[in-house]
Tab-separated table of C-alpha atoms in Angstrom:
chain	number	residue	atom	x	y	z
A	1	MET	CA	105.403	33.663	140.846
A	2	PRO	CA	101.981	32.482	139.963
A	3	ILE	CA	100.804	32.791	136.509
A	4	GLN	CA	99.311	35.915	135.792
A	5	GLN	CA	96.137	36.492	133.498
A	6	ALA	CA	95.649	39.019	131.207
A	7	ASN	CA	93.374	41.922	132.468
A	8	TRP	CA	93.595	44.054	129.423
A	9	SER	CA	91.291	43.223	126.729
A	10	PRO	CA	91.432	44.275	122.941
A	11	TYR	CA	87.452	44.007	122.883
A	12	ASP	CA	84.747	46.273	124.234
A	13	ASN	CA	80.633	45.361	123.735
A	14	ASN	CA	78.895	48.710	122.396
A	15	GLY	CA	75.529	46.774	122.617
A	16	GLY	CA	72.933	47.251	120.205
A	17	THR	CA	70.320	44.945	118.288
A	18	CYS	CA	69.957	44.374	114.411
A	19	VAL	CA	66.953	42.633	112.504
A	20	ALA	CA	66.532	41.844	108.846
A	21	ILE	CA	63.645	40.547	107.060
A	22	ALA	CA	63.187	39.340	103.516
A	23	GLY	CA	59.935	39.565	101.493
A	24	ALA	CA	58.856	38.640	98.042
A	25	ASP	CA	60.248	41.844	96.672
A	26	TYR	CA	61.706	43.794	99.293
A	27	CYS	CA	64.022	43.618	102.334
A	28	VAL	CA	63.783	45.427	105.537
A	29	ILE	CA	66.793	46.120	107.596
A	30	ALA	CA	66.655	47.812	111.289
A	31	ALA	CA	68.977	48.469	114.067
A	32	ASP	CA	68.927	50.868	117.051
A	33	THR	CA	70.927	53.833	117.412
A	34	ARG	CA	72.344	53.342	120.897
A	35	MET	CA	75.934	53.031	121.711
A	36	SER	CA	76.869	52.269	124.808
A	37	THR	CA	79.811	50.840	127.199
A	38	GLY	CA	79.501	49.189	130.552
A	39	TYR	CA	76.236	50.999	132.223
A	40	ASN	CA	76.970	54.376	130.296
A	41	ILE	CA	75.861	55.537	126.983
A	42	LEU	CA	77.989	56.774	124.748
A	43	THR	CA	75.747	58.345	122.068
A	44	ARG	CA	71.991	58.204	121.489
A	45	ASP	CA	72.574	58.731	117.419
A	46	TYR	CA	74.907	56.195	116.012
A	47	SER	CA	73.831	54.615	112.855
A	48	LYS	CA	74.877	50.586	112.743
A	49	ILE	CA	73.598	50.292	109.008
A	50	ILE	CA	75.838	50.642	105.937
A	51	GLN	CA	74.787	50.407	102.408
A	52	LEU	CA	77.618	48.533	100.525
A	53	ALA	CA	76.055	48.130	97.211
A	54	ASP	CA	73.177	49.482	95.645
A	55	LYS	CA	71.343	46.240	96.435
A	56	SER	CA	73.168	45.092	99.922
A	57	VAL	CA	72.784	46.741	103.158
A	58	MET	CA	74.503	45.475	106.350
A	59	ALA	CA	73.698	45.977	109.790
A	60	SER	CA	76.283	45.261	112.689
A	61	SER	CA	76.274	45.057	116.534
A	62	GLY	CA	79.141	44.353	118.807
A	63	PHE	CA	82.138	46.307	118.979
A	64	GLN	CA	81.915	49.576	116.564
A	65	ALA	CA	85.699	50.025	116.309
A	66	ASP	CA	85.636	46.693	114.703
A	67	VAL	CA	82.357	47.210	112.734
A	68	ARG	CA	83.995	50.284	111.559
A	69	ALA	CA	87.136	48.663	110.266
A	70	LEU	CA	84.987	45.963	108.685
A	71	GLN	CA	83.018	48.181	106.836
A	72	LYS	CA	85.932	50.052	105.478
A	73	VAL	CA	87.326	46.826	104.422
A	74	LEU	CA	84.176	45.773	102.294
A	75	GLU	CA	83.615	49.388	100.973
A	76	ALA	CA	87.143	49.142	99.588
A	77	ARG	CA	86.889	45.571	98.172
A	78	HIS	CA	83.672	46.397	96.306
A	79	LEU	CA	84.973	49.565	94.665
A	80	VAL	CA	87.899	47.241	93.400
A	81	TYR	CA	85.293	44.823	92.376
A	82	GLN	CA	83.526	47.693	90.393
A	83	HIS	CA	86.638	48.740	88.636
A	84	GLN	CA	87.431	45.106	87.568
A	85	HIS	CA	83.805	44.233	86.530
A	86	ASN	CA	82.176	47.038	85.550
A	87	LYS	CA	79.100	46.280	87.516
A	88	GLN	CA	78.034	46.557	91.109
A	89	MET	CA	78.229	43.353	93.229
A	90	SER	CA	75.152	41.277	93.664
A	91	CYS	CA	74.158	40.535	97.300
A	92	PRO	CA	75.180	37.028	97.413
A	93	ALA	CA	78.465	37.756	96.260
A	94	MET	CA	78.735	40.482	98.803
A	95	ALA	CA	77.728	37.781	101.282
A	96	GLN	CA	80.646	35.437	100.317
A	97	LEU	CA	82.848	38.432	100.347
A	98	LEU	CA	81.688	39.233	103.840
A	99	SER	CA	82.032	35.437	105.226
A	100	ASN	CA	85.448	35.384	103.546
A	101	THR	CA	86.718	38.932	105.168
A	102	LEU	CA	85.504	37.540	108.747
A	103	TYR	CA	87.402	34.316	108.458
A	104	TYR	CA	90.355	36.008	107.359
A	105	LYS	CA	90.768	37.364	110.869
A	106	ARG	CA	89.952	33.972	112.364
A	107	PHE	CA	92.435	34.048	115.290
A	108	PHE	CA	92.151	37.498	115.891
A	109	PRO	CA	88.441	38.277	114.857
A	110	TYR	CA	85.857	41.310	114.406
A	111	TYR	CA	83.816	41.572	117.419
A	112	SER	CA	81.080	42.109	114.870
A	113	PHE	CA	77.604	40.289	114.834
A	114	ASN	CA	76.213	40.887	111.264
A	115	VAL	CA	73.145	40.758	109.276
A	116	LEU	CA	73.274	41.395	105.418
A	117	GLY	CA	70.138	42.194	103.796
A	118	GLY	CA	69.406	43.069	100.113
A	119	LEU	CA	67.798	42.042	96.793
A	120	ASP	CA	69.094	39.072	94.808
A	121	SER	CA	69.487	38.903	90.996
A	122	GLU	CA	65.977	38.082	90.626
A	123	GLY	CA	64.896	41.045	92.834
A	124	LYS	CA	63.648	38.917	95.598
A	125	GLY	CA	64.589	39.873	99.230
A	126	CYS	CA	67.463	37.697	100.792
A	127	VAL	CA	68.756	37.977	104.268
A	128	PHE	CA	72.037	36.592	105.313
A	129	THR	CA	73.265	35.995	108.890
A	130	TYR	CA	76.625	35.553	110.232
A	131	ASP	CA	78.719	34.745	113.363
A	132	ALA	CA	81.930	36.736	114.425
A	133	VAL	CA	84.053	34.259	112.311
A	134	GLY	CA	81.964	34.268	108.994
A	135	SER	CA	79.675	31.062	108.889
A	136	TYR	CA	77.160	32.351	107.528
A	137	GLU	CA	73.447	30.913	105.895
A	138	ARG	CA	70.808	32.674	103.710
A	139	VAL	CA	67.484	32.936	105.876
A	140	GLY	CA	64.239	34.544	105.509
A	141	TYR	CA	64.821	36.785	108.882
A	142	SER	CA	67.430	37.098	111.515
A	143	SER	CA	68.264	39.175	114.259
A	144	GLN	CA	71.673	39.936	116.183
A	145	GLY	CA	73.176	41.565	119.061
A	146	SER	CA	71.957	42.089	122.581
A	147	GLY	CA	68.276	41.728	121.817
A	148	SER	CA	68.445	38.863	119.571
A	149	THR	CA	67.631	36.373	122.238
A	150	LEU	CA	64.384	38.369	122.839
A	151	ILE	CA	63.396	38.948	119.592
A	152	MET	CA	64.369	35.629	117.676
A	153	PRO	CA	61.451	33.954	119.295
A	154	PHE	CA	58.963	36.344	118.412
A	155	LEU	CA	60.161	36.512	114.753
A	156	ASP	CA	60.405	32.330	114.663
A	157	ASN	CA	56.543	32.567	115.935
A	158	GLN	CA	55.336	35.102	113.380
A	159	LEU	CA	57.242	34.220	110.406
A	160	LYS	CA	57.646	30.421	110.670
A	161	SER	CA	60.676	29.924	108.390
A	162	PRO	CA	60.614	26.186	106.900
A	163	SER	CA	63.672	24.410	107.892
A	164	PRO	CA	66.254	24.725	105.159
A	165	LEU	CA	66.702	21.038	105.489
A	166	LEU	CA	63.323	20.334	103.889
A	167	LEU	CA	63.312	18.548	100.358
A	168	PRO	CA	62.064	20.062	98.066
A	169	ALA	CA	63.895	23.216	99.034
A	170	LYS	CA	60.987	25.730	100.084
A	171	ASP	CA	61.423	29.336	99.703
A	172	ALA	CA	62.422	31.239	102.956
A	173	VAL	CA	60.981	34.788	102.406
A	174	THR	CA	58.019	35.983	104.347
A	175	PRO	CA	54.495	36.249	102.357
A	176	LEU	CA	53.969	39.539	104.490
A	177	SER	CA	53.429	42.824	102.673
A	178	GLU	CA	56.385	45.632	103.142
A	179	SER	CA	54.186	47.638	105.386
A	180	GLU	CA	53.412	44.498	107.813
A	181	ALA	CA	57.022	43.730	108.054
A	182	VAL	CA	58.018	47.369	108.968
A	183	ASP	CA	55.162	46.985	111.810
A	184	LEU	CA	56.560	43.729	112.806
A	185	VAL	CA	60.017	45.057	112.981
A	186	LYS	CA	58.809	48.210	114.908
A	187	THR	CA	56.895	46.163	117.524
A	188	CYS	CA	60.164	43.467	118.135
A	189	PHE	CA	62.282	46.824	118.811
A	190	ALA	CA	59.802	48.375	120.934
A	191	SER	CA	59.354	45.078	122.948
A	192	ALA	CA	63.273	44.318	123.103
A	193	THR	CA	63.709	48.057	124.358
A	194	GLU	CA	61.362	47.345	127.286
A	195	ARG	CA	63.686	44.385	128.567
A	196	ASP	CA	67.119	44.974	127.420
A	197	ILE	CA	68.997	47.981	128.883
A	198	TYR	CA	71.446	48.120	125.684
A	199	THR	CA	68.731	48.473	123.153
A	200	GLY	CA	66.791	51.815	122.814
A	201	ASP	CA	66.923	55.557	121.960
A	202	LYS	CA	66.186	55.413	118.424
A	203	LEU	CA	65.132	52.849	115.742
A	204	GLU	CA	66.356	53.080	111.944
A	205	ILE	CA	64.767	51.234	109.278
A	206	LEU	CA	65.997	50.673	105.791
A	207	VAL	CA	63.433	49.337	103.323
A	208	LEU	CA	65.239	47.950	99.886
A	209	ASN	CA	62.929	47.161	97.193
A	210	ALA	CA	62.743	47.663	93.070
A	211	GLU	CA	62.217	51.363	93.396
A	212	GLY	CA	65.217	52.039	95.677
A	213	ILE	CA	65.942	52.598	99.062
A	214	ARG	CA	63.986	54.240	101.636
A	215	ARG	CA	64.906	55.288	105.206
A	216	GLU	CA	62.674	55.559	108.336
A	217	TYR	CA	63.191	56.302	111.946
A	218	MET	CA	60.963	55.854	115.063
A	219	GLU	CA	61.465	57.201	118.548
A	220	LEU	CA	62.373	54.336	121.376
A	221	ARG	CA	62.550	54.261	125.072
A	222	LYS	CA	65.415	56.573	126.176
A	223	ASP	CA	65.971	54.894	129.862
B	1	MET	CA	83.595	11.380	165.347
B	2	SER	CA	83.743	14.855	165.926
B	3	LYS	CA	85.986	17.784	164.136
B	4	ALA	CA	85.609	20.423	166.389
B	5	ALA	CA	86.203	19.665	170.494
B	6	ILE	CA	82.602	21.195	171.671
B	7	GLU	CA	80.081	22.809	169.211
B	8	GLY	CA	78.407	25.658	170.995
B	9	PRO	CA	75.265	27.477	169.826
B	10	PRO	CA	75.228	28.848	166.353
B	11	LYS	CA	77.081	32.112	166.315
B	12	GLY	CA	74.968	33.760	163.221
B	13	GLY	CA	76.919	35.137	159.972
B	14	PHE	CA	77.669	32.679	157.289
B	15	SER	CA	78.920	29.455	157.274
B	16	PHE	CA	81.886	28.861	154.986
B	17	ASP	CA	81.933	25.075	155.011
B	18	LEU	CA	80.944	24.615	151.280
B	19	CYS	CA	83.597	27.134	150.196
B	20	ARG	CA	85.987	24.626	148.984
B	21	ARG	CA	83.418	22.725	147.195
B	22	ASN	CA	82.067	25.572	145.374
B	23	GLU	CA	85.673	26.544	144.437
B	24	MET	CA	86.346	23.216	143.004
B	25	LEU	CA	82.815	23.222	141.146
B	26	LEU	CA	83.972	26.679	139.416
B	27	GLN	CA	87.358	25.097	138.312
B	28	LYS	CA	85.252	22.438	136.921
B	29	GLY	CA	83.268	24.588	134.616
B	30	LEU	CA	80.145	25.364	136.889
B	31	ASN	CA	78.197	28.437	135.962
B	32	ALA	CA	77.458	30.170	139.323
B	33	PRO	CA	73.717	31.260	139.617
B	34	SER	CA	73.627	35.091	138.871
B	35	PHE	CA	71.775	37.371	141.369
B	36	LEU	CA	69.043	39.793	140.469
B	37	LYS	CA	70.587	43.307	141.293
B	38	THR	CA	68.664	46.407	141.388
B	39	GLY	CA	71.421	48.223	139.240
B	40	THR	CA	69.724	51.448	140.575
B	41	THR	CA	69.477	55.212	141.119
B	42	ILE	CA	68.328	55.991	144.909
B	43	VAL	CA	68.611	59.489	146.284
B	44	GLY	CA	67.637	61.469	149.598
B	45	LEU	CA	67.658	64.877	150.693
B	46	VAL	CA	66.659	67.045	153.710
B	47	PHE	CA	64.846	69.859	153.137
B	48	GLN	CA	62.946	72.568	155.249
B	49	ASP	CA	60.372	70.660	157.151
B	50	GLY	CA	61.870	66.740	156.846
B	51	VAL	CA	63.268	64.395	154.328
B	52	ILE	CA	62.578	63.319	150.739
B	53	LEU	CA	63.560	59.888	149.434
B	54	GLY	CA	63.586	59.019	145.753
B	55	ALA	CA	64.064	55.722	143.711
B	56	ASP	CA	63.718	54.638	140.305
B	57	THR	CA	61.863	51.234	139.407
B	58	ARG	CA	63.985	48.995	137.232
B	59	ALA	CA	65.313	45.793	138.570
B	60	THR	CA	68.026	44.177	136.063
B	61	GLU	CA	69.286	40.426	135.891
B	62	GLY	CA	72.341	41.180	133.991
B	63	PRO	CA	71.243	42.952	130.942
B	64	ILE	CA	67.715	42.046	131.086
B	65	VAL	CA	65.178	43.956	132.796
B	66	ALA	CA	63.514	41.621	135.221
B	67	ASP	CA	61.030	44.031	136.840
B	68	LYS	CA	60.104	47.336	135.074
B	69	ASN	CA	58.082	48.601	138.046
B	70	CYS	CA	59.317	47.352	141.487
B	71	GLU	CA	59.573	49.273	144.506
B	72	LYS	CA	62.764	50.427	146.094
B	73	ILE	CA	61.405	52.634	148.998
B	74	HIS	CA	61.133	50.156	151.847
B	75	TYR	CA	58.865	50.675	155.016
B	76	ILE	CA	60.934	50.540	158.318
B	77	ALA	CA	58.528	52.552	160.654
B	78	PRO	CA	55.432	54.951	160.141
B	79	ASN	CA	58.097	57.803	160.273
B	80	ILE	CA	61.306	55.895	158.705
B	81	TYR	CA	61.611	54.799	154.840
B	82	CYS	CA	64.653	53.332	153.531
B	83	CYS	CA	65.780	53.065	149.634
B	84	GLY	CA	67.813	49.962	148.725
B	85	ALA	CA	70.172	49.561	146.072
B	86	GLY	CA	72.432	46.175	145.361
B	87	THR	CA	71.024	42.431	145.247
B	88	ALA	CA	67.180	42.682	145.603
B	89	ALA	CA	66.683	40.028	147.948
B	90	ASP	CA	69.032	41.326	150.349
B	91	THR	CA	67.696	44.824	150.567
B	92	GLU	CA	64.327	43.313	150.851
B	93	ALA	CA	65.255	41.031	153.855
B	94	VAL	CA	67.350	43.137	155.691
B	95	THR	CA	64.689	45.936	155.769
B	96	ASP	CA	61.845	43.655	156.629
B	97	MET	CA	63.929	42.184	159.246
B	98	VAL	CA	64.896	45.816	160.950
B	99	SER	CA	60.935	46.751	160.312
B	100	SER	CA	59.889	43.833	162.494
B	101	GLN	CA	62.864	44.633	165.115
B	102	LEU	CA	61.813	48.269	165.167
B	103	THR	CA	57.756	46.942	165.681
B	104	LEU	CA	58.603	45.066	168.657
B	105	HIS	CA	60.888	47.748	170.059
B	106	ARG	CA	58.117	50.170	169.723
B	107	HIS	CA	55.942	47.942	171.868
B	108	HIS	CA	58.611	47.588	174.250
B	109	THR	CA	59.643	51.419	174.755
B	110	GLY	CA	55.932	52.605	174.207
B	111	ARG	CA	57.908	55.489	171.692
B	112	GLU	CA	58.018	56.510	168.223
B	113	SER	CA	61.349	54.889	166.502
B	114	ARG	CA	64.153	56.639	166.042
B	115	VAL	CA	66.170	57.176	162.863
B	116	VAL	CA	69.562	56.328	164.607
B	117	THR	CA	67.895	52.927	165.925
B	118	ALA	CA	67.163	51.833	162.501
B	119	LEU	CA	70.387	52.699	161.491
B	120	THR	CA	72.357	51.115	164.269
B	121	LEU	CA	70.544	47.696	163.984
B	122	LEU	CA	71.332	48.059	160.025
B	123	LYS	CA	74.863	48.748	160.020
B	124	SER	CA	75.643	46.056	162.739
B	125	HIS	CA	73.817	43.336	160.427
B	126	LEU	CA	75.665	44.223	157.441
B	127	PHE	CA	78.981	44.502	159.331
B	128	SER	CA	78.699	40.913	160.950
B	129	TYR	CA	78.037	39.502	157.309
B	130	GLN	CA	81.357	41.474	156.241
B	131	GLY	CA	79.795	42.978	152.937
B	132	TYR	CA	78.435	39.518	151.809
B	133	VAL	CA	74.887	40.876	152.238
B	134	SER	CA	75.007	43.298	149.035
B	135	ALA	CA	72.638	46.014	150.318
B	136	ALA	CA	73.482	49.842	149.889
B	137	LEU	CA	70.700	51.746	151.599
B	138	VAL	CA	69.684	55.455	151.896
B	139	LEU	CA	67.725	55.529	155.247
B	140	GLY	CA	65.742	58.619	155.950
B	141	GLY	CA	63.125	59.733	158.778
B	142	VAL	CA	61.552	62.319	160.971
B	143	ASP	CA	61.606	61.709	164.538
B	144	PHE	CA	61.579	63.795	167.907
B	145	THR	CA	64.978	64.875	167.387
B	146	GLY	CA	64.414	66.147	164.102
B	147	PRO	CA	64.932	64.971	160.161
B	148	HIS	CA	67.671	62.460	159.708
B	149	LEU	CA	69.215	61.070	156.416
B	150	HIS	CA	71.978	58.509	156.316
B	151	THR	CA	73.742	56.001	153.574
B	152	ILE	CA	74.785	52.624	154.806
B	153	TYR	CA	77.360	50.730	152.741
B	154	PRO	CA	77.372	47.187	152.284
B	155	HIS	CA	80.298	46.461	154.553
B	156	GLY	CA	78.702	48.417	157.305
B	157	SER	CA	79.847	52.004	157.305
B	158	THR	CA	77.481	54.972	157.494
B	159	ASP	CA	77.390	58.505	156.578
B	160	THR	CA	75.001	61.628	157.632
B	161	LEU	CA	74.343	63.726	155.120
B	162	PRO	CA	71.987	66.706	153.872
B	163	PHE	CA	71.828	65.035	150.511
B	164	ALA	CA	72.937	61.514	149.445
B	165	THR	CA	72.717	59.254	146.193
B	166	MET	CA	73.614	55.436	145.756
B	167	GLY	CA	73.286	52.733	143.280
B	168	SER	CA	74.819	52.639	139.593
B	169	GLY	CA	73.204	55.675	138.844
B	170	SER	CA	74.479	57.846	141.942
B	171	LEU	CA	76.904	59.788	139.885
B	172	ALA	CA	74.313	60.667	137.453
B	173	ALA	CA	71.971	62.026	140.468
B	174	MET	CA	74.839	63.423	142.450
B	175	ALA	CA	75.645	65.710	139.378
B	176	VAL	CA	72.099	67.001	139.683
B	177	PHE	CA	72.192	67.513	143.392
B	178	GLU	CA	75.829	69.138	143.636
B	179	SER	CA	74.591	71.733	141.062
B	180	LYS	CA	71.275	72.544	142.446
B	181	TYR	CA	70.962	71.714	145.979
B	182	ARG	CA	70.852	74.452	148.730
B	183	GLU	CA	69.571	74.498	152.226
B	184	GLY	CA	66.031	75.335	153.211
B	185	LEU	CA	64.330	73.846	150.168
B	186	THR	CA	60.560	74.005	150.226
B	187	ARG	CA	58.327	70.863	149.732
B	188	ASP	CA	57.578	71.467	146.162
B	189	GLU	CA	61.394	72.394	145.556
B	190	GLY	CA	62.518	69.538	147.316
B	191	VAL	CA	60.381	66.956	145.329
B	192	GLN	CA	61.133	68.794	141.870
B	193	LEU	CA	65.028	68.521	142.616
B	194	VAL	CA	64.592	64.836	143.757
B	195	ALA	CA	62.622	63.991	140.644
B	196	GLU	CA	65.463	65.689	138.625
B	197	ALA	CA	68.318	63.672	140.150
B	198	ILE	CA	66.403	60.209	139.707
B	199	SER	CA	65.359	61.102	136.122
B	200	SER	CA	69.018	61.624	135.334
B	201	GLY	CA	69.798	58.533	136.632
B	202	ILE	CA	67.136	57.073	134.525
B	203	PHE	CA	68.090	58.410	131.345
B	204	ASN	CA	71.992	58.192	131.853
B	205	ASP	CA	72.168	54.903	133.339
B	206	LEU	CA	71.472	52.022	131.823
B	207	GLY	CA	70.991	50.032	135.110
B	208	SER	CA	68.059	52.243	136.259
B	209	GLY	CA	64.863	53.190	134.292
B	210	SER	CA	61.169	53.109	134.046
B	211	ASN	CA	59.407	55.629	136.739
B	212	VAL	CA	60.160	57.639	139.431
B	213	ASP	CA	58.895	56.905	143.303
B	214	ILE	CA	59.118	59.534	145.594
B	215	CYS	CA	58.499	59.776	149.625
B	216	VAL	CA	58.003	62.824	151.600
B	217	LEU	CA	58.476	62.623	155.291
B	218	THR	CA	57.656	65.437	157.511
B	219	LYS	CA	57.009	65.526	161.170
B	220	GLY	CA	53.862	63.116	161.935
B	221	HIS	CA	53.028	62.787	158.416
B	222	LYS	CA	54.281	60.823	155.250
B	223	GLU	CA	53.330	60.794	151.837
B	224	TYR	CA	54.357	57.969	149.573
B	225	LEU	CA	54.138	58.823	146.018
B	226	ARG	CA	54.384	55.687	143.959
B	227	ASN	CA	55.160	56.618	140.319
B	228	HIS	CA	55.239	60.021	140.826
B	229	LEU	CA	56.661	60.456	137.508
B	230	GLN	CA	56.196	58.111	134.593
B	231	PRO	CA	58.639	59.340	131.652
B	232	ASN	CA	58.893	56.089	129.842
B	233	PRO	CA	55.442	54.877	127.939
B	234	ARG	CA	55.881	52.103	125.543
B	235	THR	CA	56.611	54.027	122.021
B	236	TYR	CA	54.880	51.851	119.829
B	237	ILE	CA	51.763	49.521	120.001
B	238	SER	CA	50.821	48.046	116.769
B	239	GLU	CA	47.143	48.635	115.555
B	240	LYS	CA	46.694	45.120	114.019
B	241	GLY	CA	47.925	43.478	117.277
B	242	TYR	CA	49.827	39.704	117.098
B	243	SER	CA	48.113	36.452	117.650
B	244	PHE	CA	49.848	33.322	118.645
B	245	SER	CA	48.099	30.019	117.070
B	246	LYS	CA	47.524	27.596	119.587
B	247	LYS	CA	50.002	24.565	118.938
B	248	THR	CA	48.340	22.245	121.758
B	249	GLU	CA	45.643	20.183	120.579
B	250	VAL	CA	43.514	17.940	122.976
B	251	LEU	CA	43.567	14.550	121.373
B	252	LEU	CA	41.009	12.773	123.644
B	253	THR	CA	39.021	13.397	126.745
B	254	LYS	CA	38.749	10.605	129.051
B	255	ILE	CA	37.265	10.779	132.277
B	256	THR	CA	37.991	7.513	134.608
B	257	PRO	CA	35.466	7.373	137.369
B	258	LEU	CA	37.161	6.712	140.477
B	259	ARG	CA	36.359	2.776	141.594
B	260	ASP	CA	34.307	2.348	144.499
B	261	SER	CA	36.582	0.683	146.676
B	262	ILE	CA	34.548	0.455	150.052
B	263	HIS	CA	33.420	-2.827	150.994
B	264	ILE	CA	31.591	-3.099	154.621
B	265	ILE	CA	32.507	-6.479	156.224
B	266	GLU	CA	29.721	-7.319	158.616
B	267	GLY	CA	30.542	-8.742	161.956
B	268	GLY	CA	34.166	-8.473	162.288
B	269	ASP	CA	36.511	-9.802	165.283
B	270	GLU	CA	36.533	-7.079	168.063
B	271	MET	CA	39.991	-5.324	168.402
B	272	GLU	CA	42.227	-6.822	171.189
B	273	GLU	CA	43.699	-4.894	173.950
């Protein structure tokens, strides 16, 4: 009998795109709200963004069942941290926790492509970008998901992040103002929606700054 | 050295000589090139005075939109049009080929082409390629025998129907037709219903999108409504705009004039015979 290949996969891809941009004193995190499977739309109104701590927000695309499970684990761990340390987790601390949580399942990964955004202990914007098994890096901006290949080159062109290998270490945050960064994000998604079938419906934008957190929505193409 | 006894004239169809080599390459890890599929919604319906065809305008290459406004309603004859779903190159090639054949046939017979002629030419071509020519077609037209609407599948089978849908969005469009179709629709009702069916495909199927194209065929008259509906405008255009800094520098412009290399030799020997 010839060797049989597995024809059942535990994973599915629900599509979607996430972007995060760090500024001098703010952070913008955005994701579309379309959830799909194959050629079908499951819902036009699904949030891929979650606030994990008062200064940490995570956006994840990929397999939403794994994303949801990951979010629950992180929320629970943050609650434990709060009980033990009597304070909220800082964004860099949450970044390390996310990395460890992902690597914990190295041999049956969370099919989740994450960007973590927030403000660090000095109040400066920070963005951390991950792969599915927890490799992470602090960057000035990032995108993940089905439209990331369309958005990343545009962000590279506009935000020109200096290489993290340069010495002395240069700051990765963009000098753009908050409204300019939001404009940039809207342009990125409107463009990605034109060419990526899995991105569209509505755009959810979260802006974190010293005053708190602000949420904004924008309509995208629904086809 | 010959492998076969005698090689006859080429029989048409595909040559499968490279199949073993392709198989070997795939096992070695080569990524086969992808095809541009139209991931489509195409429909046709018969109404009071003739036939109406409809199509979306998105062409996809996997998850990427390759063309936001392509034309999927192809010309076959002045009174016959054909919508195509499947591999874009295949639908283009097969409809162009049959269109040419019918032009010659019209000159030969001196008569208007019939829809069943186009149908037979298309189905026999697709059958001979055993489904490898990935073209799923909705053929419609009006000839002297009346209005006709047919679907043609990639393997060469056909159906004759009062209303039909094909492509990845066919279920979304058929849902609309099955609810709202009735015999004896007027032109405006028919156009409205086709537009609704295509829109259903555009919004509910990720392989279809952008605009609605419609073609109305009646006795002796055709109306090609390109981009009849455009329900998907770009949602955000930044006011300030974006510029891209020029990265290329002209270091030096050097023009080297071509040397005058014509030497005229006086009094050479005559050429010998």
